[in-house]
Amino acid sequence: MTLKLGFIGIVTHDMAASLAFYRALGVDIAQGQDDAAHVDAKLDDGVTLAWDTIETIRGFDPGFVPATGGHRIALAFDKGTAAEVDAAFAALVSAGFTAHVEPWDAHWGQRYATLLDPDGNSVDLYAELAAN
């Protein structure tokens, strides 16, 4: 059996704010869904990124309590080049989104930066560094 990642779900307190962040990041999300209880967007690699409101989750899991404290999982997006990491980070911060770790050259050979989405989820941007 082949294991294939098909779906990543994000539980959000504020659908409109979350969708605005991911649109600014570059996710192609159809307009007119800011008040929806559930939203799907297919990424270029075929994985579906989806959002549900807390109320939607509680509709089938009445005891659901959002996680608190540090992030439990991080999303990481390959921006292709170090310059694109820097540009995307700057654009998102300029748009009012929360910077967490400024872009830096990581010892594992990538340009890396971290933002927080409106729900406090860690969203990393990275790109392989050019060989020296």
PDB file of C-alpha atoms in Angstrom:
ATOM      1  CA  MET A   1       0.000   0.000   0.000  1.00  0.00           C
ATOM      2  CA  THR A   2       1.283   3.456  -0.913  1.00  0.00           C
ATOM      3  CA  LEU A   3       0.836   6.221   1.632  1.00  0.00           C
ATOM      4  CA  LYS A   4      -0.186   9.494   0.009  1.00  0.00           C
ATOM      5  CA  LEU A   5      -0.888  12.694   1.910  1.00  0.00           C
ATOM      6  CA  GLY A   6      -4.154  14.052   0.581  1.00  0.00           C
ATOM      7  CA  PHE A   7      -5.577  16.488   3.101  1.00  0.00           C
ATOM      8  CA  ILE A   8      -4.366  18.934   5.745  1.00  0.00           C
ATOM      9  CA  GLY A   9      -7.064  20.460   7.949  1.00  0.00           C
ATOM     10  CA  ILE A  10      -6.804  23.734   9.839  1.00  0.00           C
ATOM     11  CA  VAL A  11      -9.294  24.577  12.586  1.00  0.00           C
ATOM     12  CA  THR A  12      -9.843  28.325  12.732  1.00  0.00           C
ATOM     13  CA  HIS A  13     -11.393  30.861  15.078  1.00  0.00           C
ATOM     14  CA  ASP A  14     -11.838  33.337  12.203  1.00  0.00           C
ATOM     15  CA  MET A  15     -12.355  31.937   8.709  1.00  0.00           C
ATOM     16  CA  ALA A  16     -11.952  35.277   6.925  1.00  0.00           C
ATOM     17  CA  ALA A  17      -8.664  36.109   8.686  1.00  0.00           C
ATOM     18  CA  SER A  18      -7.253  32.630   8.092  1.00  0.00           C
ATOM     19  CA  LEU A  19      -8.194  32.635   4.407  1.00  0.00           C
ATOM     20  CA  ALA A  20      -6.684  36.122   3.990  1.00  0.00           C
ATOM     21  CA  PHE A  21      -3.368  34.869   5.399  1.00  0.00           C
ATOM     22  CA  TYR A  22      -3.217  31.806   3.164  1.00  0.00           C
ATOM     23  CA  ARG A  23      -4.282  33.808   0.104  1.00  0.00           C
ATOM     24  CA  ALA A  24      -1.448  36.269   0.835  1.00  0.00           C
ATOM     25  CA  LEU A  25       0.877  33.264   1.122  1.00  0.00           C
ATOM     26  CA  GLY A  26      -0.152  32.211  -2.379  1.00  0.00           C
ATOM     27  CA  VAL A  27      -2.810  29.537  -1.834  1.00  0.00           C
ATOM     28  CA  ASP A  28      -5.465  29.736  -4.562  1.00  0.00           C
ATOM     29  CA  ILE A  29      -8.671  29.972  -2.511  1.00  0.00           C
ATOM     30  CA  ALA A  30     -11.904  30.854  -4.279  1.00  0.00           C
ATOM     31  CA  GLN A  31     -13.407  34.184  -3.244  1.00  0.00           C
ATOM     32  CA  GLY A  32     -16.765  34.438  -1.476  1.00  0.00           C
ATOM     33  CA  GLN A  33     -16.027  31.841   1.200  1.00  0.00           C
ATOM     34  CA  ASP A  34     -15.008  34.052   4.118  1.00  0.00           C
ATOM     35  CA  ASP A  35     -18.203  33.183   6.032  1.00  0.00           C
ATOM     36  CA  ALA A  36     -18.201  29.463   5.140  1.00  0.00           C
ATOM     37  CA  ALA A  37     -18.050  26.763   7.801  1.00  0.00           C
ATOM     38  CA  HIS A  38     -15.680  24.644   5.652  1.00  0.00           C
ATOM     39  CA  VAL A  39     -13.344  25.617   2.796  1.00  0.00           C
ATOM     40  CA  ASP A  40     -11.087  23.483   0.568  1.00  0.00           C
ATOM     41  CA  ALA A  41      -8.221  24.571  -1.683  1.00  0.00           C
ATOM     42  CA  LYS A  42      -6.109  22.215  -3.769  1.00  0.00           C
ATOM     43  CA  LEU A  43      -2.370  22.940  -3.740  1.00  0.00           C
ATOM     44  CA  ASP A  44      -0.240  22.533  -6.864  1.00  0.00           C
ATOM     45  CA  ASP A  45       1.011  19.123  -5.690  1.00  0.00           C
ATOM     46  CA  GLY A  46      -2.553  17.814  -5.331  1.00  0.00           C
ATOM     47  CA  VAL A  47      -2.789  18.005  -1.531  1.00  0.00           C
ATOM     48  CA  THR A  48      -5.975  19.649  -0.281  1.00  0.00           C
ATOM     49  CA  LEU A  49      -5.586  22.352   2.338  1.00  0.00           C
ATOM     50  CA  ALA A  50      -8.861  22.820   4.219  1.00  0.00           C
ATOM     51  CA  TRP A  51     -10.293  25.036   6.926  1.00  0.00           C
ATOM     52  CA  ASP A  52     -13.092  24.358   9.391  1.00  0.00           C
ATOM     53  CA  THR A  53     -14.537  26.659  12.000  1.00  0.00           C
ATOM     54  CA  ILE A  54     -14.491  25.518  15.606  1.00  0.00           C
ATOM     55  CA  GLU A  55     -18.291  25.255  15.411  1.00  0.00           C
ATOM     56  CA  THR A  56     -18.020  22.877  12.443  1.00  0.00           C
ATOM     57  CA  ILE A  57     -15.655  20.591  14.335  1.00  0.00           C
ATOM     58  CA  ARG A  58     -17.871  20.694  17.420  1.00  0.00           C
ATOM     59  CA  GLY A  59     -20.761  19.574  15.196  1.00  0.00           C
ATOM     60  CA  PHE A  60     -19.262  16.065  15.129  1.00  0.00           C
ATOM     61  CA  ASP A  61     -16.892  16.316  18.132  1.00  0.00           C
ATOM     62  CA  PRO A  62     -18.801  18.216  20.846  1.00  0.00           C
ATOM     63  CA  GLY A  63     -15.894  18.047  23.293  1.00  0.00           C
ATOM     64  CA  PHE A  64     -13.375  19.601  20.902  1.00  0.00           C
ATOM     65  CA  VAL A  65     -11.063  22.084  22.619  1.00  0.00           C
ATOM     66  CA  PRO A  66      -8.508  23.967  20.503  1.00  0.00           C
ATOM     67  CA  ALA A  67      -4.876  23.360  21.446  1.00  0.00           C
ATOM     68  CA  THR A  68      -3.128  26.009  23.489  1.00  0.00           C
ATOM     69  CA  GLY A  69       0.512  26.832  24.019  1.00  0.00           C
ATOM     70  CA  GLY A  70       3.145  26.114  21.384  1.00  0.00           C
ATOM     71  CA  HIS A  71       2.280  24.752  17.993  1.00  0.00           C
ATOM     72  CA  ARG A  72       1.590  21.031  17.643  1.00  0.00           C
ATOM     73  CA  ILE A  73       2.372  20.853  13.933  1.00  0.00           C
ATOM     74  CA  ALA A  74       3.894  23.230  11.392  1.00  0.00           C
ATOM     75  CA  LEU A  75       3.181  23.733   7.729  1.00  0.00           C
ATOM     76  CA  ALA A  76       6.261  24.374   5.588  1.00  0.00           C
ATOM     77  CA  PHE A  77       6.101  25.802   2.076  1.00  0.00           C
ATOM     78  CA  ASP A  78       8.992  25.558  -0.405  1.00  0.00           C
ATOM     79  CA  LYS A  79       9.355  29.009  -1.963  1.00  0.00           C
ATOM     80  CA  GLY A  80      11.997  27.861  -4.459  1.00  0.00           C
ATOM     81  CA  THR A  81      14.726  30.427  -3.791  1.00  0.00           C
ATOM     82  CA  ALA A  82      16.168  32.283  -0.819  1.00  0.00           C
ATOM     83  CA  ALA A  83      15.065  35.570  -2.397  1.00  0.00           C
ATOM     84  CA  GLU A  84      11.473  34.282  -2.593  1.00  0.00           C
ATOM     85  CA  VAL A  85      11.564  33.298   1.098  1.00  0.00           C
ATOM     86  CA  ASP A  86      12.672  36.822   1.990  1.00  0.00           C
ATOM     87  CA  ALA A  87      10.154  38.478  -0.342  1.00  0.00           C
ATOM     88  CA  ALA A  88       7.201  36.373   0.817  1.00  0.00           C
ATOM     89  CA  PHE A  89       8.098  36.896   4.481  1.00  0.00           C
ATOM     90  CA  ALA A  90       8.374  40.670   3.986  1.00  0.00           C
ATOM     91  CA  ALA A  91       5.097  40.828   2.049  1.00  0.00           C
ATOM     92  CA  LEU A  92       3.183  38.887   4.705  1.00  0.00           C
ATOM     93  CA  VAL A  93       4.611  40.972   7.542  1.00  0.00           C
ATOM     94  CA  SER A  94       3.845  44.173   5.590  1.00  0.00           C
ATOM     95  CA  ALA A  95       0.266  42.906   5.173  1.00  0.00           C
ATOM     96  CA  GLY A  96      -0.014  42.785   8.974  1.00  0.00           C
ATOM     97  CA  PHE A  97       0.590  39.094   9.620  1.00  0.00           C
ATOM     98  CA  THR A  98       2.740  37.904  12.533  1.00  0.00           C
ATOM     99  CA  ALA A  99       6.456  37.273  12.073  1.00  0.00           C
ATOM    100  CA  HIS A 100       7.844  34.592  14.362  1.00  0.00           C
ATOM    101  CA  VAL A 101      11.395  33.861  13.126  1.00  0.00           C
ATOM    102  CA  GLU A 102      13.052  36.261  10.682  1.00  0.00           C
ATOM    103  CA  PRO A 103      14.593  34.695   7.542  1.00  0.00           C
ATOM    104  CA  TRP A 104      17.956  33.066   8.223  1.00  0.00           C
ATOM    105  CA  ASP A 105      20.375  30.611   6.640  1.00  0.00           C
ATOM    106  CA  ALA A 106      19.801  27.382   8.548  1.00  0.00           C
ATOM    107  CA  HIS A 107      22.674  25.010   9.228  1.00  0.00           C
ATOM    108  CA  TRP A 108      20.788  22.254   7.334  1.00  0.00           C
ATOM    109  CA  GLY A 109      21.228  24.158   4.073  1.00  0.00           C
ATOM    110  CA  GLN A 110      17.998  26.100   3.678  1.00  0.00           C
ATOM    111  CA  ARG A 111      16.865  29.700   3.868  1.00  0.00           C
ATOM    112  CA  TYR A 112      14.167  29.507   6.534  1.00  0.00           C
ATOM    113  CA  ALA A 113      11.572  31.803   8.117  1.00  0.00           C
ATOM    114  CA  THR A 114       8.496  31.319  10.264  1.00  0.00           C
ATOM    115  CA  LEU A 115       5.245  33.244  10.521  1.00  0.00           C
ATOM    116  CA  LEU A 116       2.168  32.571  12.609  1.00  0.00           C
ATOM    117  CA  ASP A 117      -1.202  32.333  10.912  1.00  0.00           C
ATOM    118  CA  PRO A 118      -4.159  34.100  12.584  1.00  0.00           C
ATOM    119  CA  ASP A 119      -4.807  31.011  14.743  1.00  0.00           C
ATOM    120  CA  GLY A 120      -1.191  30.824  15.946  1.00  0.00           C
ATOM    121  CA  ASN A 121      -0.198  27.922  13.686  1.00  0.00           C
ATOM    122  CA  SER A 122       3.449  27.885  12.684  1.00  0.00           C
ATOM    123  CA  VAL A 123       3.919  28.424   8.941  1.00  0.00           C
ATOM    124  CA  ASP A 124       7.463  28.002   7.663  1.00  0.00           C
ATOM    125  CA  LEU A 125       8.861  29.291   4.390  1.00  0.00           C
ATOM    126  CA  TYR A 126      12.025  27.679   3.051  1.00  0.00           C
ATOM    127  CA  ALA A 127      14.249  27.193   0.045  1.00  0.00           C
ATOM    128  CA  GLU A 128      17.428  25.231  -0.573  1.00  0.00           C
ATOM    129  CA  LEU A 129      20.486  27.463  -0.401  1.00  0.00           C
ATOM    130  CA  ALA A 130      22.691  27.623  -3.466  1.00  0.00           C
ATOM    131  CA  ALA A 131      25.807  25.472  -3.147  1.00  0.00           C
ATOM    132  CA  ASN A 132      28.882  27.430  -2.108  1.00  0.00           C
TER     133      ASN A 132
END
